[in-house]
Tab-separated table of C-alpha atoms and ligand atoms in Angstrom:
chain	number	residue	atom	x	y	z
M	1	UNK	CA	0.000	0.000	0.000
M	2	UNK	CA	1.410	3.284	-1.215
M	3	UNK	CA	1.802	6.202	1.578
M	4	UNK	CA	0.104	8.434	-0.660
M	5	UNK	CA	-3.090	6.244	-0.648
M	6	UNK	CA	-2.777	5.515	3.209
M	7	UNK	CA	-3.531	8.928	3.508
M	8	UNK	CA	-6.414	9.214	1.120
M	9	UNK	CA	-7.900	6.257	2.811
M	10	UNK	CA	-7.538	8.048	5.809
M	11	UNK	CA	-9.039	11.518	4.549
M	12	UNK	CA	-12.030	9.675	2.834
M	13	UNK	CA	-12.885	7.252	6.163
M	14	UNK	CA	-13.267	11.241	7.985
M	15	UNK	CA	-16.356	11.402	5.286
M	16	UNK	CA	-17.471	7.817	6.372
M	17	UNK	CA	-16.104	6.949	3.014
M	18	UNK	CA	-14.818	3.225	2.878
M	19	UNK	CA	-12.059	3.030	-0.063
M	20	UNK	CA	-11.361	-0.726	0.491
M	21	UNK	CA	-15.533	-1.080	-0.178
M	22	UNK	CA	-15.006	1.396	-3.621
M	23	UNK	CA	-11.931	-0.584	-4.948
M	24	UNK	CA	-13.788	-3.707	-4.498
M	25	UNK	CA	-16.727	-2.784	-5.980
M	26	UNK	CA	-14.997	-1.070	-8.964
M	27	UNK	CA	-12.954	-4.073	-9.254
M	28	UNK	CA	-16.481	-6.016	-10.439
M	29	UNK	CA	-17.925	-3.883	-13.094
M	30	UNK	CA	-16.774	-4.651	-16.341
M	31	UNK	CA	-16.783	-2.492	-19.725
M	32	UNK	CA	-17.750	-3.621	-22.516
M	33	UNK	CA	-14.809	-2.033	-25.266
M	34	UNK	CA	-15.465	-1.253	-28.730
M	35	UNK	CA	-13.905	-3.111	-31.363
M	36	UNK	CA	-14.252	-0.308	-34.133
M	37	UNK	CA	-12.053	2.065	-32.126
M	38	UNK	CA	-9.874	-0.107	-33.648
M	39	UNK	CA	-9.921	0.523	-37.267
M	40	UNK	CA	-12.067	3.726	-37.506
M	41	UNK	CA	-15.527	1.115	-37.950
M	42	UNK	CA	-14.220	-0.534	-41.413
M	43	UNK	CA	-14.473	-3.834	-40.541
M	44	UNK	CA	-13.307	-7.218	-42.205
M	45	UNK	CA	-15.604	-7.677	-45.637
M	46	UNK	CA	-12.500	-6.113	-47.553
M	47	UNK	CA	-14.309	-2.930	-47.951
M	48	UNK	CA	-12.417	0.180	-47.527
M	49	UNK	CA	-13.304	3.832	-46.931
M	50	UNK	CA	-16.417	5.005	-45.397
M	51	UNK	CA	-18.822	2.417	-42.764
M	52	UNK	CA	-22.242	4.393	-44.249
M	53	UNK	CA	-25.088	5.235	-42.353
M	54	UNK	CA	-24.344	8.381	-40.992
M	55	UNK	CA	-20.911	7.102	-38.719
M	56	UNK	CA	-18.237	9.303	-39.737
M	57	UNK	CA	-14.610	8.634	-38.489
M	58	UNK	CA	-12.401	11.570	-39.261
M	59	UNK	CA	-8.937	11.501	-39.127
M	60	UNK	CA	-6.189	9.711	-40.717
M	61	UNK	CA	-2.952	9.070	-37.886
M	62	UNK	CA	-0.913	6.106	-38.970
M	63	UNK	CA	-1.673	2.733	-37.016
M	64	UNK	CA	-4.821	1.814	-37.772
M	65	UNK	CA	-5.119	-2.147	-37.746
M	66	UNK	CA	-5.978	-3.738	-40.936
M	67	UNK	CA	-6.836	-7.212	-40.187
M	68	UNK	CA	-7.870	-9.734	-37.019
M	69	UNK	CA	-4.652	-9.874	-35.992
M	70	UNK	CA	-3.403	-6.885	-35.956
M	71	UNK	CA	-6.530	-5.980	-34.208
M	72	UNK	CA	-6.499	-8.475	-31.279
M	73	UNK	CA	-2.843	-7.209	-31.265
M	74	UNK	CA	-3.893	-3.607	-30.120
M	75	UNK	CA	-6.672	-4.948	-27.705
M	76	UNK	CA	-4.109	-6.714	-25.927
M	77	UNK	CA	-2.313	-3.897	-25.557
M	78	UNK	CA	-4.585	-1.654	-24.414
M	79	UNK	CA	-6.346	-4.214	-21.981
M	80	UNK	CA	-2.908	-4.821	-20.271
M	81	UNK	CA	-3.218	-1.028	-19.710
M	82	UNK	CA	-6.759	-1.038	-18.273
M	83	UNK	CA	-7.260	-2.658	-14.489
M	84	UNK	CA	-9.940	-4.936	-13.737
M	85	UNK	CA	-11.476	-7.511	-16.022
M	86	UNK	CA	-13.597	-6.291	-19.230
M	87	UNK	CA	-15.436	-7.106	-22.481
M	88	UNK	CA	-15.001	-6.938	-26.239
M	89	UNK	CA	-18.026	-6.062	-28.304
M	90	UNK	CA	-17.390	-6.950	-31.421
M	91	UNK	CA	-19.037	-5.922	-35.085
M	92	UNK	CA	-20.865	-8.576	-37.424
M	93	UNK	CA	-18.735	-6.965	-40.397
M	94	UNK	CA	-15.272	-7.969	-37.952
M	95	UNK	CA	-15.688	-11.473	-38.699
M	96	UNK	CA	-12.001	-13.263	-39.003
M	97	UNK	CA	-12.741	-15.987	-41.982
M	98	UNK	CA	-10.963	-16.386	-45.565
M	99	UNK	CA	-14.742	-17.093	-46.545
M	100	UNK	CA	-16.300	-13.801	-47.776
M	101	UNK	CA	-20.240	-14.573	-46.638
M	102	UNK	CA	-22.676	-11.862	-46.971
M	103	UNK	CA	-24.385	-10.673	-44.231
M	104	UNK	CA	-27.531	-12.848	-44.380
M	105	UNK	CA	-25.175	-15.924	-44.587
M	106	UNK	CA	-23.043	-15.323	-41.659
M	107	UNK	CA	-22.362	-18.276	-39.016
M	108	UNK	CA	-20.817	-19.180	-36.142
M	109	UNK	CA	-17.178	-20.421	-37.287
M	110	UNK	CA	-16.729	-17.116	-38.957
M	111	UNK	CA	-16.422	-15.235	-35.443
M	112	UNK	CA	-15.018	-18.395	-33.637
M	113	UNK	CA	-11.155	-17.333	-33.447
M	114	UNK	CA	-12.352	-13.982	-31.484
M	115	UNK	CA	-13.950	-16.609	-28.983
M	116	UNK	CA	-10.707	-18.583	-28.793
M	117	UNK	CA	-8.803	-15.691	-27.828
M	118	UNK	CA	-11.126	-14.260	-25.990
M	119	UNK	CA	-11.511	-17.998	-24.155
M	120	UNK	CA	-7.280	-17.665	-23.036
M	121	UNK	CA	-7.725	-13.587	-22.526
M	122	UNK	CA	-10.480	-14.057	-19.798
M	123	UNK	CA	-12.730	-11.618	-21.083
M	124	UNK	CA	-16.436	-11.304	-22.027
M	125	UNK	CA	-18.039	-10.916	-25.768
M	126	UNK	CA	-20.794	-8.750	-26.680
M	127	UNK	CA	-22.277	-8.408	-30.567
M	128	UNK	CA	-23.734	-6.415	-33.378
M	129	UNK	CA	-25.666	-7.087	-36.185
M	130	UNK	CA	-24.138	-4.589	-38.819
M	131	UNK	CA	-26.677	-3.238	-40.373
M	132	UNK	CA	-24.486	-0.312	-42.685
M	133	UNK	CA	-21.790	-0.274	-45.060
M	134	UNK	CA	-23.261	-2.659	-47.184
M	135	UNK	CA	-24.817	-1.727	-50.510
M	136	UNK	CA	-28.510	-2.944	-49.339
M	137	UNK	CA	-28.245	-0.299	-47.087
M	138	UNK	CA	-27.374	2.526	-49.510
M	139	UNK	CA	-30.506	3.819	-49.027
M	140	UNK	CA	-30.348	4.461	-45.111
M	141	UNK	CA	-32.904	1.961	-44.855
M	142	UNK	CA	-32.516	-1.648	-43.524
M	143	UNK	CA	-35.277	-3.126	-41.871
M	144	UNK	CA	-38.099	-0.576	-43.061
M	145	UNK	CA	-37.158	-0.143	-46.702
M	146	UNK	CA	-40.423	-0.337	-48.380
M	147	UNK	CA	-39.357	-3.305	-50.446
M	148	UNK	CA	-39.696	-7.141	-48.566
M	149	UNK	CA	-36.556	-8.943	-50.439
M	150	UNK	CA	-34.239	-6.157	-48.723
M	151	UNK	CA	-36.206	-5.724	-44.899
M	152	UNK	CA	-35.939	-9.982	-45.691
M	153	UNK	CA	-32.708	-9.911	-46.061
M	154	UNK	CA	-32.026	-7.464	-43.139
M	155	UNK	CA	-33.751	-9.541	-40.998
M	156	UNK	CA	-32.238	-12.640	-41.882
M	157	UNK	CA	-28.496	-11.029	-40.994
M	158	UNK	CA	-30.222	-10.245	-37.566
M	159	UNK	CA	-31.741	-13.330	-37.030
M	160	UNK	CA	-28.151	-15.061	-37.901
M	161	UNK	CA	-26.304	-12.520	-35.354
M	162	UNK	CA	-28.792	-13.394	-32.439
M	163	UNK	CA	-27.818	-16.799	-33.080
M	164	UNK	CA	-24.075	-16.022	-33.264
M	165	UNK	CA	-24.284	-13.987	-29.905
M	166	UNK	CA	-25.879	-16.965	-27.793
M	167	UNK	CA	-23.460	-19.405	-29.213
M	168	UNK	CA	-20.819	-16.900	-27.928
M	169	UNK	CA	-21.963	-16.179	-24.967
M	170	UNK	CA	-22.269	-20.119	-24.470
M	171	UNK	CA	-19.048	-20.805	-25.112
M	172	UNK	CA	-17.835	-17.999	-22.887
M	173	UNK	CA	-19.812	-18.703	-19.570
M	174	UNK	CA	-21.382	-14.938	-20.223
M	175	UNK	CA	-24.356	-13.568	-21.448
M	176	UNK	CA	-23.612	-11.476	-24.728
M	177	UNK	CA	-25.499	-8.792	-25.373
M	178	UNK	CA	-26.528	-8.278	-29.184
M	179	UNK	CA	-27.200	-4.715	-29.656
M	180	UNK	CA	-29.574	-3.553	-32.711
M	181	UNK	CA	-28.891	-0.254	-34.406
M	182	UNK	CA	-30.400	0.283	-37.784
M	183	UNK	CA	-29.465	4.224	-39.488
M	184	UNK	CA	-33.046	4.191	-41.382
M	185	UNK	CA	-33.888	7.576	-41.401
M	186	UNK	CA	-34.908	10.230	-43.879
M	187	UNK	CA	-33.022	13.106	-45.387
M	188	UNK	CA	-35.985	15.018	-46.198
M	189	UNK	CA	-39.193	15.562	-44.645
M	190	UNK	CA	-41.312	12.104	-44.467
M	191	UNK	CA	-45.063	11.744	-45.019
M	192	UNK	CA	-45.517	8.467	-44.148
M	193	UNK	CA	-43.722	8.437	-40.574
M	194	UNK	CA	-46.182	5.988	-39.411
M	195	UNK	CA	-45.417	3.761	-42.618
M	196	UNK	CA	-41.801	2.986	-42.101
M	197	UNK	CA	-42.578	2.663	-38.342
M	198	UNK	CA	-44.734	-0.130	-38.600
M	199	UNK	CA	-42.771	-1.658	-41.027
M	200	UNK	CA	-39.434	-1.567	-38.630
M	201	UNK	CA	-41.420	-2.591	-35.675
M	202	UNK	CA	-42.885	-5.832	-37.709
M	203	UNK	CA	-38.836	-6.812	-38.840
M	204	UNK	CA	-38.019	-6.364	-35.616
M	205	UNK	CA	-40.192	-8.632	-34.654
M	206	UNK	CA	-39.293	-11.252	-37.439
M	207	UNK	CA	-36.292	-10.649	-36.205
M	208	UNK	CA	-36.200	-11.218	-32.628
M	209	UNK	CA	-39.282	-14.347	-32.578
M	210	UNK	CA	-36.707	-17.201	-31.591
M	211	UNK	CA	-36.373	-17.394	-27.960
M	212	UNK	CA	-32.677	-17.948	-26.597
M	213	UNK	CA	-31.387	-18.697	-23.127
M	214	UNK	CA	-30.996	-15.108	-21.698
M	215	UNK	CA	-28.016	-16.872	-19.502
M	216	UNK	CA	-26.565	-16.766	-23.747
M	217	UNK	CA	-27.769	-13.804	-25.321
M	218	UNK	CA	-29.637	-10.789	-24.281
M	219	UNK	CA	-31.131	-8.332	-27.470
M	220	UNK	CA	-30.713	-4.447	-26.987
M	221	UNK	CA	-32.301	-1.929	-29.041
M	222	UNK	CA	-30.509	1.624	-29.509
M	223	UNK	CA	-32.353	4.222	-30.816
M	224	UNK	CA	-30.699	7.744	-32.263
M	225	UNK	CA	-31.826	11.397	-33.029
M	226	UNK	CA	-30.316	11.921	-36.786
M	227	UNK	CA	-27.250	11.435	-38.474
M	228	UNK	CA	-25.591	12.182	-41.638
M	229	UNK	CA	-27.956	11.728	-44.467
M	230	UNK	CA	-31.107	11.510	-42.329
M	231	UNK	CA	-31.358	14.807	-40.577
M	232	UNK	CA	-35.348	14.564	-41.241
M	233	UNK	CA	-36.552	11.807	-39.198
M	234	UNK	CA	-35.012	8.426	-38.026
M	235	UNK	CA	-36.920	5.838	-37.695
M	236	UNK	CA	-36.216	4.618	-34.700
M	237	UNK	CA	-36.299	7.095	-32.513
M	238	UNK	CA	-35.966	7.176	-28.654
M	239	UNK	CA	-39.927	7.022	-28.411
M	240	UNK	CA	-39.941	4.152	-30.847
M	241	UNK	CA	-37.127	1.212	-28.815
M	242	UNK	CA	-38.669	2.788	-25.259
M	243	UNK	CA	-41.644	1.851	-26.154
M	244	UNK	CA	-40.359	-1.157	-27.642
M	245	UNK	CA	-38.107	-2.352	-25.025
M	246	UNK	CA	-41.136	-1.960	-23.054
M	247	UNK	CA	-43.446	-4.206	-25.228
M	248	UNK	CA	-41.244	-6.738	-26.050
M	249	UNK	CA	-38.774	-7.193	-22.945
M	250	UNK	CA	-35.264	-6.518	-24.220
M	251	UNK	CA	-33.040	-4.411	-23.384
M	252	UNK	CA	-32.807	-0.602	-23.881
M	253	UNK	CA	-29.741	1.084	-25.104
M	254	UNK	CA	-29.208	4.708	-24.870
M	255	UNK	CA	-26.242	6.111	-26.335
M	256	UNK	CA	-24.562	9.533	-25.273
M	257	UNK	CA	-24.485	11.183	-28.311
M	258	UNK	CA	-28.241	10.184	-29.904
M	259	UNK	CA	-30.100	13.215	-28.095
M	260	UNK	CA	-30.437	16.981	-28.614
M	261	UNK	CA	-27.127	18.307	-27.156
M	262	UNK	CA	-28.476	19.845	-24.147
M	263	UNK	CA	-30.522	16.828	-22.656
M	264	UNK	CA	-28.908	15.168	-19.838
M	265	UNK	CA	-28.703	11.747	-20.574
M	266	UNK	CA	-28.064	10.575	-16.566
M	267	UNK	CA	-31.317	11.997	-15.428
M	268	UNK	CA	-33.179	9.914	-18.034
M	269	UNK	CA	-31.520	6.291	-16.180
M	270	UNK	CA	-34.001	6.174	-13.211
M	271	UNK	CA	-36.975	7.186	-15.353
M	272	UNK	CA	-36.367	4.345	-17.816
M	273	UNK	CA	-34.890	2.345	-15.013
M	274	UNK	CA	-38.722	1.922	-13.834
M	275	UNK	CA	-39.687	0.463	-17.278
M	276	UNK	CA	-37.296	-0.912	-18.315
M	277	UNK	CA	-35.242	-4.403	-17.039
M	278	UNK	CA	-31.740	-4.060	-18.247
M	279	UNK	CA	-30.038	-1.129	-19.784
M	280	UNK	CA	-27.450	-0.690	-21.808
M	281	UNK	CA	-24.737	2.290	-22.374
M	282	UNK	CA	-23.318	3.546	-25.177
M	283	UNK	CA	-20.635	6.142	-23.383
M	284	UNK	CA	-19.603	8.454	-25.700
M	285	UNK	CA	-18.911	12.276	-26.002
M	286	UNK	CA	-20.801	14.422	-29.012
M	287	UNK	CA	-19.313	17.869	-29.781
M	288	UNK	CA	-22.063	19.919	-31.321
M	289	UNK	CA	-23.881	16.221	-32.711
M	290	UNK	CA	-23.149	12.670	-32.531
M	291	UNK	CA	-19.056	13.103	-33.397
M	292	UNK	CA	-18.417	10.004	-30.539
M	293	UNK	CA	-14.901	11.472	-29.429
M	294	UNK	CA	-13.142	9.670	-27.332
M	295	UNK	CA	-14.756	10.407	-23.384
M	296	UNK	CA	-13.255	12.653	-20.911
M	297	UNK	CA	-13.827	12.425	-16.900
M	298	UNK	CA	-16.281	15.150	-17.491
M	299	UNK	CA	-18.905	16.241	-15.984
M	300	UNK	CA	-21.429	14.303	-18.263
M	301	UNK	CA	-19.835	10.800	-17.704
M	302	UNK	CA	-19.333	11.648	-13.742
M	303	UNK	CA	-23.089	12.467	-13.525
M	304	UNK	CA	-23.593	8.690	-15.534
M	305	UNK	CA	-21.117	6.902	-12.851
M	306	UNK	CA	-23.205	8.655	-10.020
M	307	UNK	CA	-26.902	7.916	-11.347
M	308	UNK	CA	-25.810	4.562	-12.104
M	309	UNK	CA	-24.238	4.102	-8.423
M	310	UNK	CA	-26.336	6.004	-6.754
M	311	UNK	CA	-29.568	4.844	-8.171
M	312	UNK	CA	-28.664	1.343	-7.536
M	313	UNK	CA	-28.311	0.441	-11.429
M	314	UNK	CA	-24.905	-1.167	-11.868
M	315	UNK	CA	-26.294	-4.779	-11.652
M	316	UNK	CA	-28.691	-4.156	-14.013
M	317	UNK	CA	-26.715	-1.752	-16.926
M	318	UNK	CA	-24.544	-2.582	-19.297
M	319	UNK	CA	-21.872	-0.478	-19.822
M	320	UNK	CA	-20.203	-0.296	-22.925
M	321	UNK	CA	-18.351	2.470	-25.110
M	322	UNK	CA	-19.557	4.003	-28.508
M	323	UNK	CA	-16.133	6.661	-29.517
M	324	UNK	CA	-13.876	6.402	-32.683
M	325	UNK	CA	-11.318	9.211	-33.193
M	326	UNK	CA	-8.526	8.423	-36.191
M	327	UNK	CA	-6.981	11.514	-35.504
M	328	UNK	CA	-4.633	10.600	-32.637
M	329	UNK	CA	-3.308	6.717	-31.672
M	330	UNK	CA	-6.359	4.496	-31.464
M	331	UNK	CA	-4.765	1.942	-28.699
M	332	UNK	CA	-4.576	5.463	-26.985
M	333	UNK	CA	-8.172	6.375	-27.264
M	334	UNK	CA	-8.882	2.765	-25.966
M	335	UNK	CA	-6.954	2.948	-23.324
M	336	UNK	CA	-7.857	6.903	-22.315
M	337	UNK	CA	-11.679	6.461	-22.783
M	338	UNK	CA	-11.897	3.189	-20.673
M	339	UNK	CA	-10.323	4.542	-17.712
M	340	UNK	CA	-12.025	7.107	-17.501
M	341	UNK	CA	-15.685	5.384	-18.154
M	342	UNK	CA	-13.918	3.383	-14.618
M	343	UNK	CA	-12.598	6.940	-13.008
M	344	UNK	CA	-15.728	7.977	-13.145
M	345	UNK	CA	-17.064	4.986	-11.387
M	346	UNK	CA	-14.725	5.360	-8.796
M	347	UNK	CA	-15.039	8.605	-7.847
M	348	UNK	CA	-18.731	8.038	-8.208
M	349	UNK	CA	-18.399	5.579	-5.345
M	350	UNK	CA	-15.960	7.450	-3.368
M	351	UNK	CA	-18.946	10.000	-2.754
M	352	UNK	CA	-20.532	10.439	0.974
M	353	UNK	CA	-23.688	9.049	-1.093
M	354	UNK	CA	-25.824	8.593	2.506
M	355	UNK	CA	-24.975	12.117	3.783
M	356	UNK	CA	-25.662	13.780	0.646
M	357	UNK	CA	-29.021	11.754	0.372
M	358	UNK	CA	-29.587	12.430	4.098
M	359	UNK	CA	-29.783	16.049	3.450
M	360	UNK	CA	-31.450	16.206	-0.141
M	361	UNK	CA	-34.358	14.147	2.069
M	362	UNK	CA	-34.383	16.843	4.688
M	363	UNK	CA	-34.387	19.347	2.351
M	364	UNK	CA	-30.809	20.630	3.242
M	365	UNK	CA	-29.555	21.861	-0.114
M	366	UNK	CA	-26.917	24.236	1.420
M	367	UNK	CA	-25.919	20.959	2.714
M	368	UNK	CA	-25.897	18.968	0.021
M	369	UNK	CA	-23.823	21.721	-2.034
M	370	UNK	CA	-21.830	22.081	0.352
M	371	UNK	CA	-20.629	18.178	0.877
M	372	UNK	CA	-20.751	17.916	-3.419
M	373	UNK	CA	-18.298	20.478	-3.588
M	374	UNK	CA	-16.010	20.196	-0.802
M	375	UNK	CA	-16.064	16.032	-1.620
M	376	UNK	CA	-14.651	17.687	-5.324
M	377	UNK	CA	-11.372	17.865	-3.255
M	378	UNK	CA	-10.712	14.863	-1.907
M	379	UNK	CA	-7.831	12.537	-3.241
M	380	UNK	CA	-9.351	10.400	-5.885
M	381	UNK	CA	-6.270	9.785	-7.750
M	382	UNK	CA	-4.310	8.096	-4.881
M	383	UNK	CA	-7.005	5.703	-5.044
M	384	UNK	CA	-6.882	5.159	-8.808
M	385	UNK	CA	-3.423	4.568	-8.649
M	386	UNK	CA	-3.490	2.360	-5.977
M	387	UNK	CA	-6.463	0.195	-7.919
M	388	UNK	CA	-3.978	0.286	-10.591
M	389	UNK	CA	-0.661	-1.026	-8.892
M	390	UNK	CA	-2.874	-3.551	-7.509
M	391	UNK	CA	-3.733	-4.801	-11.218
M	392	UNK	CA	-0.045	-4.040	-12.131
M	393	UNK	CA	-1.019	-1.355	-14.684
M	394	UNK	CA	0.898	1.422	-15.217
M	395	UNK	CA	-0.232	5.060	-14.149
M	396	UNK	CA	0.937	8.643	-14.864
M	397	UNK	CA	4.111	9.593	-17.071
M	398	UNK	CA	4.434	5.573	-17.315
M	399	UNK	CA	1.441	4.973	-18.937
M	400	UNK	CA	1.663	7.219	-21.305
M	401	UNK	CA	5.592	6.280	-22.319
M	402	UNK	CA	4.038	2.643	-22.535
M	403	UNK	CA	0.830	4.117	-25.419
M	404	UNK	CA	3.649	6.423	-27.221
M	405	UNK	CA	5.540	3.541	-27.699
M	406	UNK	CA	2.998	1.177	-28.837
M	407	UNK	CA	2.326	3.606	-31.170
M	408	UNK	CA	5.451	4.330	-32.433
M	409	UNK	CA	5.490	0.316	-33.234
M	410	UNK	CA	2.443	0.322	-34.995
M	411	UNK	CA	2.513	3.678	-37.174
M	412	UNK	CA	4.580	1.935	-39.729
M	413	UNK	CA	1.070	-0.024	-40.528
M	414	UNK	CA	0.582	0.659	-44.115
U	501	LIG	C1	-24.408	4.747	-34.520
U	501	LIG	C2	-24.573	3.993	-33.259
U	501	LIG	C3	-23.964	2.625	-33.244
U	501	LIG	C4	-22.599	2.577	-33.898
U	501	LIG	C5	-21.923	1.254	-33.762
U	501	LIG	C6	-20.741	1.121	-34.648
U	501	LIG	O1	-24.768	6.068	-34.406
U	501	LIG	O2	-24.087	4.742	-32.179
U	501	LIG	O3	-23.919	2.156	-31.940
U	501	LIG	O4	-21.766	3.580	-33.429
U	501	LIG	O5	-22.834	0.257	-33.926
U	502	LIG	ZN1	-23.988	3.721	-30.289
């Protein structure tokens, strides 16, 4: 035990603030980390240039990995530079096969090296259907194009993903959660809103009819605001997957940056929270719109860590990461934007959460402004560090020699 967080211990137990209790706890929530940080969302089909629907990675600093390997390369990096045990959630379009299948013919043994390693690396899987960069979804519309052969096909690729996901999450001992995001939207103004509604809810679902073991595979719907090329409407909007999630029992997925840029997406957790089962979190930080830059321990993601603590929700969200930056090194942004999704946490359950709810219930607010801000100077980052020693990852000026020179081995990636 470092002096430095002997003392912290010390000056947070004066607040009836138990750091053993917070390292613990931190120590058993995992994140569920992005593949498509990875390669700025390209994926494995031998495509290159942009993923469609909307998702725009901008940027172009050398390292980006090209292939499986050199992916799972740069995830083992930056896990051995995140403490505590996590997941990978992986893309339908990042399957590792010399077989080029189309998206409605996707199986199993196309994703099953990802489970091997992930099998000897000890984490967790989660899974997409990818429902973009693939000319049946030119249009922006997947699974409410007004034509049947393409919602079929649509469908069938989701259908074959669910099945994927359980067969992972089998194999792994772990649920995996298999999140649906479509981009149908329209660029224009719509006149047949209800139309295209129906018609995604009834793919949906198509889509979702087979029951799996939920101890396999758990389905998450994400819903979004607009994006590039659909400014107009999208189709499935927030109102659409709550109500959704509601009807049909799956999860609910609410990503940072798929509301109007002043809403605050931490007060809406308790109010879905009461309708909702399971969440799940797409962490991510939009500058002026849905840009998904790599997070900072602002004061967006602390509020998230503190609803989700405070509200009693960790045992029942999912927290994974939605950011891709290709300006800067992407093992970097991994490694940056994880810890500090976990920071957050931390100092979320380093709070004096039963004084501060002892005097909102009184109606004490001078109180409870007074204990939020003074608590703003306590010594959270002795106890990071010292969650990090015990892990053995690095910290500080050693950290970031370690992600300069992973880098600098990488940038030579043509
Ligand atoms: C897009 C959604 C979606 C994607 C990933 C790649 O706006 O946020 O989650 O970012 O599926
Ligand atoms: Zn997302």
């Amino acid at each position: 035990m470092s002096a430095s967080y002997d003392t912290a211990r010390q000056m947070f137990a004066d607040w009836e603030v138990d750091t053993e209790a917070a390292l613990a706890a931190l120590a058993t929530i995992p994140i569920s980390v992005h593949c498509w940080q990875g390669d700025d969302v390209v994926g494995f089909e031998g495509q290159s240039g942009a993923s469609g629907g909307g998702i725009q990675a901008t940027g172009n600093h050398p390292g980006r990995a090209r292939n499986p390997g050199e992916l799972r390369a740069d995830l083992d990096f930056a896990f051995a530079q995140i403490p505590g045990r996590h997941r990978l959630n992986l893309h339908a379009f990042y399957m590792d096969t010399d077989e080029r299948p189309d998206r409605d013919a996707i199986e199993y043994r196309h994703f099953a090296p990802w489970v091997d390693w992930a099998k000897q690396a000890g984490i967790g899987l989660d899974f997409n259907p990818t429902f973009f960069a693939h000319p049946k979804a030119d249009d922006n519309l997947t699974l409410s194009h007004p034509d049947e052969g393409i919602r079929d096909f649509w469908i069938e690729h989701g259908k074959r993903t669910r099945e994927i996901a359980a067969r992972i999450g089998q194999e792994l001992g772990s649920p995996a959660v298999n999140n649906i995001w479509v981009p149908d939207g329209s660029k224009d103004v719509p006149v047949d809103r209800m139309a295209a509604r129906r018609r995604l809810e009834a793919s949906l679902d198509a889509m979702i009819a087979r029951k799996f073991d939920k101890a396999h595979m758990l389905d998450a719907v994400e819903s979004k605001l607009f994006g590039i090329g659909v400014e107009a409407m999208t189709v499935g909007s927030h109102e659409f997957y709550l109500g959704y999630a509601i009807r049909r029992g799956t999860l609910l997925c609410l990503d940072m940056g798929h509301f109007h840029p002043t809403e605050n997406i931490a007060d809406k957790l308790s109010s879905v929270a009461l309708s909702v089962g399971e969440l799940l979190l797409h962490v991510s930080r939009p500058v002026r719109w849905d840009s998904d830059h790599v997070i900072l321990l602002n004061d967006d993601i602390l509020q998230m860590a503190q609803e989700l603590v405070f509200a009693g929700l960790l045992d029942r969200t999912h927290i994974g990461l939605d950011f891709f930056d290709a300006t800067i090194s992407r093992t970097a942004a991994w490694v940056i934007g994880t810890r500090n999704m976990q920071k957050a946490l931390l100092r979320a359950l380093l709070l004096p959460q039963a004084a501060l709810k002892a005097a909102e219930e009184r109606l004490d607010f001078t109180s409870r402004l007074m204990l939020s801000e003074e608590a703003k100077d306590l010594p959270f980052g002795a106890v990071w560090a010292e969650f990090c020693a015990r892990a053995g990852v690095p910290t500080g000026q050693a950290l970031i020699a370690g992600l300069d020179a992973y880098q600098a081995s990488v940038a030579g990636r043509g």
